[in-house]
JSON list of C-alpha atoms in Angstrom, two decimals:
[
{"chain": "A", "resi": 1, "resn": "UNK", "atom": "CA", "xyz": [0.03, -0.16, -0.13]},
{"chain": "A", "resi": 2, "resn": "UNK", "atom": "CA", "xyz": [1.73, 3.47, -1.21]},
{"chain": "A", "resi": 3, "resn": "UNK", "atom": "CA", "xyz": [1.55, 5.74, 1.65]},
{"chain": "A", "resi": 4, "resn": "UNK", "atom": "CA", "xyz": [-0.25, 8.96, 1.15]},
{"chain": "A", "resi": 5, "resn": "UNK", "atom": "CA", "xyz": [1.61, 12.12, 1.84]},
{"chain": "A", "resi": 6, "resn": "UNK", "atom": "CA", "xyz": [-0.16, 13.45, 5.13]},
{"chain": "A", "resi": 7, "resn": "UNK", "atom": "CA", "xyz": [2.78, 15.93, 6.44]},
{"chain": "A", "resi": 8, "resn": "UNK", "atom": "CA", "xyz": [1.10, 18.50, 8.64]},
{"chain": "A", "resi": 9, "resn": "UNK", "atom": "CA", "xyz": [2.18, 22.11, 7.24]},
{"chain": "A", "resi": 10, "resn": "UNK", "atom": "CA", "xyz": [3.87, 24.01, 9.55]},
{"chain": "A", "resi": 11, "resn": "UNK", "atom": "CA", "xyz": [0.83, 27.14, 10.15]},
{"chain": "A", "resi": 12, "resn": "UNK", "atom": "CA", "xyz": [-1.46, 24.00, 10.98]},
{"chain": "A", "resi": 13, "resn": "UNK", "atom": "CA", "xyz": [1.02, 22.58, 13.31]},
{"chain": "A", "resi": 14, "resn": "UNK", "atom": "CA", "xyz": [1.24, 26.07, 14.93]},
{"chain": "A", "resi": 15, "resn": "UNK", "atom": "CA", "xyz": [-2.11, 26.04, 15.53]},
{"chain": "A", "resi": 16, "resn": "UNK", "atom": "CA", "xyz": [-2.69, 22.54, 16.60]},
{"chain": "A", "resi": 17, "resn": "UNK", "atom": "CA", "xyz": [0.72, 23.03, 18.89]},
{"chain": "A", "resi": 18, "resn": "UNK", "atom": "CA", "xyz": [0.63, 19.90, 21.91]},
{"chain": "A", "resi": 19, "resn": "UNK", "atom": "CA", "xyz": [-1.85, 17.55, 21.02]},
{"chain": "A", "resi": 20, "resn": "UNK", "atom": "CA", "xyz": [-3.06, 13.99, 22.11]},
{"chain": "A", "resi": 21, "resn": "UNK", "atom": "CA", "xyz": [-4.25, 11.31, 19.78]},
{"chain": "A", "resi": 22, "resn": "UNK", "atom": "CA", "xyz": [-5.66, 8.37, 19.06]},
{"chain": "A", "resi": 23, "resn": "UNK", "atom": "CA", "xyz": [-5.02, 5.55, 16.48]},
{"chain": "A", "resi": 24, "resn": "UNK", "atom": "CA", "xyz": [-7.79, 3.46, 15.08]},
{"chain": "A", "resi": 25, "resn": "UNK", "atom": "CA", "xyz": [-8.62, 0.55, 13.68]},
{"chain": "A", "resi": 26, "resn": "UNK", "atom": "CA", "xyz": [-10.97, 1.44, 10.69]},
{"chain": "A", "resi": 27, "resn": "UNK", "atom": "CA", "xyz": [-12.49, -2.32, 10.82]},
{"chain": "A", "resi": 28, "resn": "UNK", "atom": "CA", "xyz": [-13.70, -2.49, 13.87]},
{"chain": "A", "resi": 29, "resn": "UNK", "atom": "CA", "xyz": [-13.80, 1.13, 14.96]},
{"chain": "A", "resi": 30, "resn": "UNK", "atom": "CA", "xyz": [-11.78, 0.60, 18.51]},
{"chain": "A", "resi": 31, "resn": "UNK", "atom": "CA", "xyz": [-9.13, 2.69, 18.92]},
{"chain": "A", "resi": 32, "resn": "UNK", "atom": "CA", "xyz": [-5.19, 0.41, 19.78]},
{"chain": "A", "resi": 33, "resn": "UNK", "atom": "CA", "xyz": [-2.91, 3.57, 20.57]},
{"chain": "A", "resi": 34, "resn": "UNK", "atom": "CA", "xyz": [-2.67, 6.80, 22.34]},
{"chain": "A", "resi": 35, "resn": "UNK", "atom": "CA", "xyz": [0.04, 9.14, 22.06]},
{"chain": "A", "resi": 36, "resn": "UNK", "atom": "CA", "xyz": [0.67, 12.70, 22.38]},
{"chain": "A", "resi": 37, "resn": "UNK", "atom": "CA", "xyz": [2.80, 15.01, 20.28]},
{"chain": "A", "resi": 38, "resn": "UNK", "atom": "CA", "xyz": [3.60, 17.88, 18.29]},
{"chain": "A", "resi": 39, "resn": "UNK", "atom": "CA", "xyz": [3.93, 18.21, 13.91]},
{"chain": "A", "resi": 40, "resn": "UNK", "atom": "CA", "xyz": [3.91, 15.18, 12.46]},
{"chain": "A", "resi": 41, "resn": "UNK", "atom": "CA", "xyz": [3.97, 12.90, 15.16]},
{"chain": "A", "resi": 42, "resn": "UNK", "atom": "CA", "xyz": [0.53, 11.64, 15.23]},
{"chain": "A", "resi": 43, "resn": "UNK", "atom": "CA", "xyz": [1.73, 9.94, 11.39]},
{"chain": "A", "resi": 44, "resn": "UNK", "atom": "CA", "xyz": [5.22, 8.62, 12.16]},
{"chain": "A", "resi": 45, "resn": "UNK", "atom": "CA", "xyz": [3.64, 5.25, 13.70]},
{"chain": "A", "resi": 46, "resn": "UNK", "atom": "CA", "xyz": [2.67, 3.75, 10.09]},
{"chain": "A", "resi": 47, "resn": "UNK", "atom": "CA", "xyz": [6.22, 4.99, 8.57]},
{"chain": "A", "resi": 48, "resn": "UNK", "atom": "CA", "xyz": [7.91, 3.38, 11.79]},
{"chain": "A", "resi": 49, "resn": "UNK", "atom": "CA", "xyz": [5.55, 0.19, 10.68]},
{"chain": "A", "resi": 50, "resn": "UNK", "atom": "CA", "xyz": [6.73, 0.24, 7.07]},
{"chain": "A", "resi": 51, "resn": "UNK", "atom": "CA", "xyz": [10.18, 0.41, 7.88]},
{"chain": "A", "resi": 52, "resn": "UNK", "atom": "CA", "xyz": [10.75, -2.42, 10.48]},
{"chain": "A", "resi": 53, "resn": "UNK", "atom": "CA", "xyz": [8.16, -4.58, 8.33]},
{"chain": "A", "resi": 54, "resn": "UNK", "atom": "CA", "xyz": [9.27, -7.80, 10.52]},
{"chain": "A", "resi": 55, "resn": "UNK", "atom": "CA", "xyz": [8.80, -6.13, 14.21]},
{"chain": "A", "resi": 56, "resn": "UNK", "atom": "CA", "xyz": [6.75, -7.18, 16.85]},
{"chain": "A", "resi": 57, "resn": "UNK", "atom": "CA", "xyz": [5.60, -4.81, 18.58]},
{"chain": "A", "resi": 58, "resn": "UNK", "atom": "CA", "xyz": [2.10, -4.87, 19.36]},
{"chain": "A", "resi": 59, "resn": "UNK", "atom": "CA", "xyz": [1.51, -1.42, 17.52]},
{"chain": "A", "resi": 60, "resn": "UNK", "atom": "CA", "xyz": [3.35, -2.11, 14.64]},
{"chain": "A", "resi": 61, "resn": "UNK", "atom": "CA", "xyz": [2.14, -5.38, 13.88]},
{"chain": "A", "resi": 62, "resn": "UNK", "atom": "CA", "xyz": [-1.54, -3.94, 14.23]},
{"chain": "A", "resi": 63, "resn": "UNK", "atom": "CA", "xyz": [-0.73, -1.62, 11.52]},
{"chain": "A", "resi": 64, "resn": "UNK", "atom": "CA", "xyz": [0.62, -4.11, 9.26]},
{"chain": "A", "resi": 65, "resn": "UNK", "atom": "CA", "xyz": [-2.97, -6.26, 9.50]},
{"chain": "A", "resi": 66, "resn": "UNK", "atom": "CA", "xyz": [-4.79, -3.16, 8.95]},
{"chain": "A", "resi": 67, "resn": "UNK", "atom": "CA", "xyz": [-2.54, -2.28, 5.60]},
{"chain": "A", "resi": 68, "resn": "UNK", "atom": "CA", "xyz": [-2.90, -5.16, 4.68]},
{"chain": "A", "resi": 69, "resn": "UNK", "atom": "CA", "xyz": [-6.33, -5.76, 4.70]},
{"chain": "A", "resi": 70, "resn": "UNK", "atom": "CA", "xyz": [-6.03, -2.88, 2.47]},
{"chain": "A", "resi": 71, "resn": "UNK", "atom": "CA", "xyz": [-7.43, -0.07, 4.77]},
{"chain": "A", "resi": 72, "resn": "UNK", "atom": "CA", "xyz": [-5.56, 2.64, 6.34]},
{"chain": "A", "resi": 73, "resn": "UNK", "atom": "CA", "xyz": [-5.22, 3.74, 9.79]},
{"chain": "A", "resi": 74, "resn": "UNK", "atom": "CA", "xyz": [-7.62, 6.13, 11.26]},
{"chain": "A", "resi": 75, "resn": "UNK", "atom": "CA", "xyz": [-5.13, 8.86, 13.09]},
{"chain": "A", "resi": 76, "resn": "UNK", "atom": "CA", "xyz": [-7.54, 11.23, 15.48]},
{"chain": "A", "resi": 77, "resn": "UNK", "atom": "CA", "xyz": [-7.09, 14.34, 16.99]},
{"chain": "A", "resi": 78, "resn": "UNK", "atom": "CA", "xyz": [-8.16, 13.86, 20.83]},
{"chain": "A", "resi": 79, "resn": "UNK", "atom": "CA", "xyz": [-7.56, 17.50, 22.17]},
{"chain": "A", "resi": 80, "resn": "UNK", "atom": "CA", "xyz": [-5.67, 19.71, 20.38]},
{"chain": "A", "resi": 81, "resn": "UNK", "atom": "CA", "xyz": [-4.33, 23.41, 21.75]},
{"chain": "A", "resi": 82, "resn": "UNK", "atom": "CA", "xyz": [-2.17, 21.94, 24.36]},
{"chain": "A", "resi": 83, "resn": "UNK", "atom": "CA", "xyz": [0.23, 24.87, 25.42]},
{"chain": "A", "resi": 84, "resn": "UNK", "atom": "CA", "xyz": [2.61, 22.98, 26.95]},
{"chain": "A", "resi": 85, "resn": "UNK", "atom": "CA", "xyz": [3.98, 19.21, 26.96]},
{"chain": "A", "resi": 86, "resn": "UNK", "atom": "CA", "xyz": [3.61, 18.68, 30.55]},
{"chain": "A", "resi": 87, "resn": "UNK", "atom": "CA", "xyz": [-0.35, 18.95, 30.18]},
{"chain": "A", "resi": 88, "resn": "UNK", "atom": "CA", "xyz": [0.06, 17.05, 27.48]},
{"chain": "A", "resi": 89, "resn": "UNK", "atom": "CA", "xyz": [1.29, 14.47, 28.86]},
{"chain": "A", "resi": 90, "resn": "UNK", "atom": "CA", "xyz": [-1.52, 14.67, 31.78]},
{"chain": "A", "resi": 91, "resn": "UNK", "atom": "CA", "xyz": [-3.79, 15.01, 29.47]},
{"chain": "A", "resi": 92, "resn": "UNK", "atom": "CA", "xyz": [-2.46, 11.37, 27.53]},
{"chain": "A", "resi": 93, "resn": "UNK", "atom": "CA", "xyz": [-2.07, 9.74, 30.65]},
{"chain": "A", "resi": 94, "resn": "UNK", "atom": "CA", "xyz": [-5.92, 10.57, 31.73]},
{"chain": "A", "resi": 95, "resn": "UNK", "atom": "CA", "xyz": [-6.87, 9.00, 28.06]},
{"chain": "A", "resi": 96, "resn": "UNK", "atom": "CA", "xyz": [-5.01, 5.76, 28.93]},
{"chain": "A", "resi": 97, "resn": "UNK", "atom": "CA", "xyz": [-6.10, 5.52, 32.07]},
{"chain": "A", "resi": 98, "resn": "UNK", "atom": "CA", "xyz": [-9.79, 5.59, 30.49]},
{"chain": "A", "resi": 99, "resn": "UNK", "atom": "CA", "xyz": [-9.26, 3.16, 28.05]},
{"chain": "A", "resi": 100, "resn": "UNK", "atom": "CA", "xyz": [-7.74, 0.74, 31.21]},
{"chain": "A", "resi": 101, "resn": "UNK", "atom": "CA", "xyz": [-10.88, 0.97, 33.30]},
{"chain": "A", "resi": 102, "resn": "UNK", "atom": "CA", "xyz": [-13.19, 0.19, 30.74]},
{"chain": "A", "resi": 103, "resn": "UNK", "atom": "CA", "xyz": [-11.08, -3.33, 30.61]},
{"chain": "A", "resi": 104, "resn": "UNK", "atom": "CA", "xyz": [-9.80, -1.73, 25.99]},
{"chain": "A", "resi": 105, "resn": "UNK", "atom": "CA", "xyz": [-6.79, -3.05, 25.41]},
{"chain": "A", "resi": 106, "resn": "UNK", "atom": "CA", "xyz": [-4.38, -0.75, 23.98]},
{"chain": "A", "resi": 107, "resn": "UNK", "atom": "CA", "xyz": [-0.89, -1.66, 22.35]},
{"chain": "A", "resi": 108, "resn": "UNK", "atom": "CA", "xyz": [0.96, 1.19, 23.98]},
{"chain": "A", "resi": 109, "resn": "UNK", "atom": "CA", "xyz": [3.71, -0.27, 25.83]},
{"chain": "A", "resi": 110, "resn": "UNK", "atom": "CA", "xyz": [2.91, -1.32, 29.57]},
{"chain": "A", "resi": 111, "resn": "UNK", "atom": "CA", "xyz": [3.12, 1.29, 32.24]},
{"chain": "A", "resi": 112, "resn": "UNK", "atom": "CA", "xyz": [5.31, -0.28, 35.10]},
{"chain": "A", "resi": 113, "resn": "UNK", "atom": "CA", "xyz": [8.33, -0.31, 37.37]},
{"chain": "A", "resi": 114, "resn": "UNK", "atom": "CA", "xyz": [11.60, -2.67, 35.44]},
{"chain": "A", "resi": 115, "resn": "UNK", "atom": "CA", "xyz": [14.38, -3.76, 37.54]},
{"chain": "A", "resi": 116, "resn": "UNK", "atom": "CA", "xyz": [17.24, -3.58, 34.81]},
{"chain": "A", "resi": 117, "resn": "UNK", "atom": "CA", "xyz": [19.36, -5.94, 34.05]},
{"chain": "A", "resi": 118, "resn": "UNK", "atom": "CA", "xyz": [21.45, -4.64, 31.25]},
{"chain": "A", "resi": 119, "resn": "UNK", "atom": "CA", "xyz": [21.24, -2.26, 28.53]},
{"chain": "A", "resi": 120, "resn": "UNK", "atom": "CA", "xyz": [21.74, -1.59, 24.80]},
{"chain": "A", "resi": 121, "resn": "UNK", "atom": "CA", "xyz": [22.21, 0.50, 22.21]},
{"chain": "A", "resi": 122, "resn": "UNK", "atom": "CA", "xyz": [18.08, 0.75, 19.97]},
{"chain": "A", "resi": 123, "resn": "UNK", "atom": "CA", "xyz": [18.44, -1.19, 16.96]},
{"chain": "A", "resi": 124, "resn": "UNK", "atom": "CA", "xyz": [15.32, -0.18, 15.68]},
{"chain": "A", "resi": 125, "resn": "UNK", "atom": "CA", "xyz": [15.34, 2.07, 12.10]},
{"chain": "A", "resi": 126, "resn": "UNK", "atom": "CA", "xyz": [13.82, 4.92, 13.59]},
{"chain": "A", "resi": 127, "resn": "UNK", "atom": "CA", "xyz": [16.07, 5.41, 16.44]},
{"chain": "A", "resi": 128, "resn": "UNK", "atom": "CA", "xyz": [19.66, 5.36, 13.81]},
{"chain": "A", "resi": 129, "resn": "UNK", "atom": "CA", "xyz": [21.00, 8.27, 14.87]},
{"chain": "A", "resi": 130, "resn": "UNK", "atom": "CA", "xyz": [20.06, 9.03, 17.81]},
{"chain": "A", "resi": 131, "resn": "UNK", "atom": "CA", "xyz": [21.61, 8.38, 21.25]},
{"chain": "A", "resi": 132, "resn": "UNK", "atom": "CA", "xyz": [18.37, 5.93, 22.44]},
{"chain": "A", "resi": 133, "resn": "UNK", "atom": "CA", "xyz": [18.70, 2.66, 24.57]},
{"chain": "A", "resi": 134, "resn": "UNK", "atom": "CA", "xyz": [16.68, 0.12, 25.46]},
{"chain": "A", "resi": 135, "resn": "UNK", "atom": "CA", "xyz": [17.10, -2.96, 28.37]},
{"chain": "A", "resi": 136, "resn": "UNK", "atom": "CA", "xyz": [16.90, -6.11, 29.06]},
{"chain": "A", "resi": 137, "resn": "UNK", "atom": "CA", "xyz": [15.01, -6.58, 32.43]},
{"chain": "A", "resi": 138, "resn": "UNK", "atom": "CA", "xyz": [12.20, -7.97, 34.59]},
{"chain": "A", "resi": 139, "resn": "UNK", "atom": "CA", "xyz": [8.58, -5.48, 36.60]},
{"chain": "A", "resi": 140, "resn": "UNK", "atom": "CA", "xyz": [10.31, -4.45, 39.95]},
{"chain": "A", "resi": 141, "resn": "UNK", "atom": "CA", "xyz": [7.86, -5.00, 42.34]},
{"chain": "A", "resi": 142, "resn": "UNK", "atom": "CA", "xyz": [9.47, -3.31, 45.09]},
{"chain": "A", "resi": 143, "resn": "UNK", "atom": "CA", "xyz": [8.84, -0.29, 42.92]},
{"chain": "A", "resi": 144, "resn": "UNK", "atom": "CA", "xyz": [5.25, -0.43, 42.34]},
{"chain": "A", "resi": 145, "resn": "UNK", "atom": "CA", "xyz": [4.77, 2.23, 44.32]},
{"chain": "A", "resi": 146, "resn": "UNK", "atom": "CA", "xyz": [6.01, 4.96, 41.87]},
{"chain": "A", "resi": 147, "resn": "UNK", "atom": "CA", "xyz": [3.72, 3.30, 38.65]},
{"chain": "A", "resi": 148, "resn": "UNK", "atom": "CA", "xyz": [1.40, 5.65, 37.41]},
{"chain": "A", "resi": 149, "resn": "UNK", "atom": "CA", "xyz": [3.43, 8.31, 39.53]},
{"chain": "A", "resi": 150, "resn": "UNK", "atom": "CA", "xyz": [5.34, 11.46, 38.09]},
{"chain": "A", "resi": 151, "resn": "UNK", "atom": "CA", "xyz": [8.92, 10.48, 37.93]},
{"chain": "A", "resi": 152, "resn": "UNK", "atom": "CA", "xyz": [9.43, 14.13, 37.16]},
{"chain": "A", "resi": 153, "resn": "UNK", "atom": "CA", "xyz": [9.17, 14.90, 40.96]},
{"chain": "A", "resi": 154, "resn": "UNK", "atom": "CA", "xyz": [11.95, 12.16, 41.70]},
{"chain": "A", "resi": 155, "resn": "UNK", "atom": "CA", "xyz": [14.30, 13.78, 39.15]},
{"chain": "A", "resi": 156, "resn": "UNK", "atom": "CA", "xyz": [14.43, 17.27, 38.88]},
{"chain": "A", "resi": 157, "resn": "UNK", "atom": "CA", "xyz": [15.77, 18.49, 35.46]},
{"chain": "A", "resi": 158, "resn": "UNK", "atom": "CA", "xyz": [16.09, 15.91, 33.96]},
{"chain": "A", "resi": 159, "resn": "UNK", "atom": "CA", "xyz": [14.79, 14.30, 30.68]},
{"chain": "A", "resi": 160, "resn": "UNK", "atom": "CA", "xyz": [11.98, 11.94, 30.73]},
{"chain": "A", "resi": 161, "resn": "UNK", "atom": "CA", "xyz": [13.19, 7.96, 29.98]},
{"chain": "A", "resi": 162, "resn": "UNK", "atom": "CA", "xyz": [16.77, 8.94, 30.32]},
{"chain": "A", "resi": 163, "resn": "UNK", "atom": "CA", "xyz": [18.46, 5.85, 31.51]},
{"chain": "A", "resi": 164, "resn": "UNK", "atom": "CA", "xyz": [19.99, 5.94, 35.60]},
{"chain": "A", "resi": 165, "resn": "UNK", "atom": "CA", "xyz": [22.60, 2.87, 35.70]},
{"chain": "A", "resi": 166, "resn": "UNK", "atom": "CA", "xyz": [22.46, 3.33, 40.42]},
{"chain": "A", "resi": 167, "resn": "UNK", "atom": "CA", "xyz": [18.92, 3.32, 41.15]},
{"chain": "A", "resi": 168, "resn": "UNK", "atom": "CA", "xyz": [16.78, 6.84, 42.38]},
{"chain": "A", "resi": 169, "resn": "UNK", "atom": "CA", "xyz": [16.40, 8.68, 45.54]},
{"chain": "A", "resi": 170, "resn": "UNK", "atom": "CA", "xyz": [14.41, 6.81, 47.71]},
{"chain": "A", "resi": 171, "resn": "UNK", "atom": "CA", "xyz": [15.52, 3.53, 46.54]},
{"chain": "A", "resi": 172, "resn": "UNK", "atom": "CA", "xyz": [17.32, 0.53, 47.70]},
{"chain": "A", "resi": 173, "resn": "UNK", "atom": "CA", "xyz": [20.56, 1.37, 45.69]},
{"chain": "A", "resi": 174, "resn": "UNK", "atom": "CA", "xyz": [22.35, 4.55, 45.24]},
{"chain": "A", "resi": 175, "resn": "UNK", "atom": "CA", "xyz": [21.18, 8.06, 44.01]},
{"chain": "A", "resi": 176, "resn": "UNK", "atom": "CA", "xyz": [20.40, 8.66, 40.47]},
{"chain": "A", "resi": 177, "resn": "UNK", "atom": "CA", "xyz": [23.94, 8.23, 37.79]},
{"chain": "A", "resi": 178, "resn": "UNK", "atom": "CA", "xyz": [22.01, 10.23, 34.57]},
{"chain": "A", "resi": 179, "resn": "UNK", "atom": "CA", "xyz": [23.93, 8.99, 31.01]}
]
């Protein structure tokens, strides 16, 4: 299936500001992914799936299934004109939580705290040339109390999703050591 040019013009992106969006399967009308972004973020998932046709990520598998059926993923703006990223995260999380309360499964990555055994540089095609990491590990039951909280409070002035090699304040391990 050919990918249509669905780029969001810069003047439209300016008006949209940050937004929260959903990806929906047009075959059954069910949302399968919720995210937040700005500019062309809403369009990136289809491109990522196309770049890695053998991906085992649930979101990419769903996109491939939709496209193989001859349909295209519905891209829905749920909330636009959000002034800042922090508010966009709150709205995104509220939408994800609402789906979870309803028992509606999403392909968003599982929310949780993990004990990390080892780190590796991302090998995903869309991460090429970027400093992105993945990890091998298992759920950390002793950190269940941090699931669903804003980690910004624990890591002041740090970028979200940084890797911390020595734990964080309040953990059994040493203080944070961002890399």
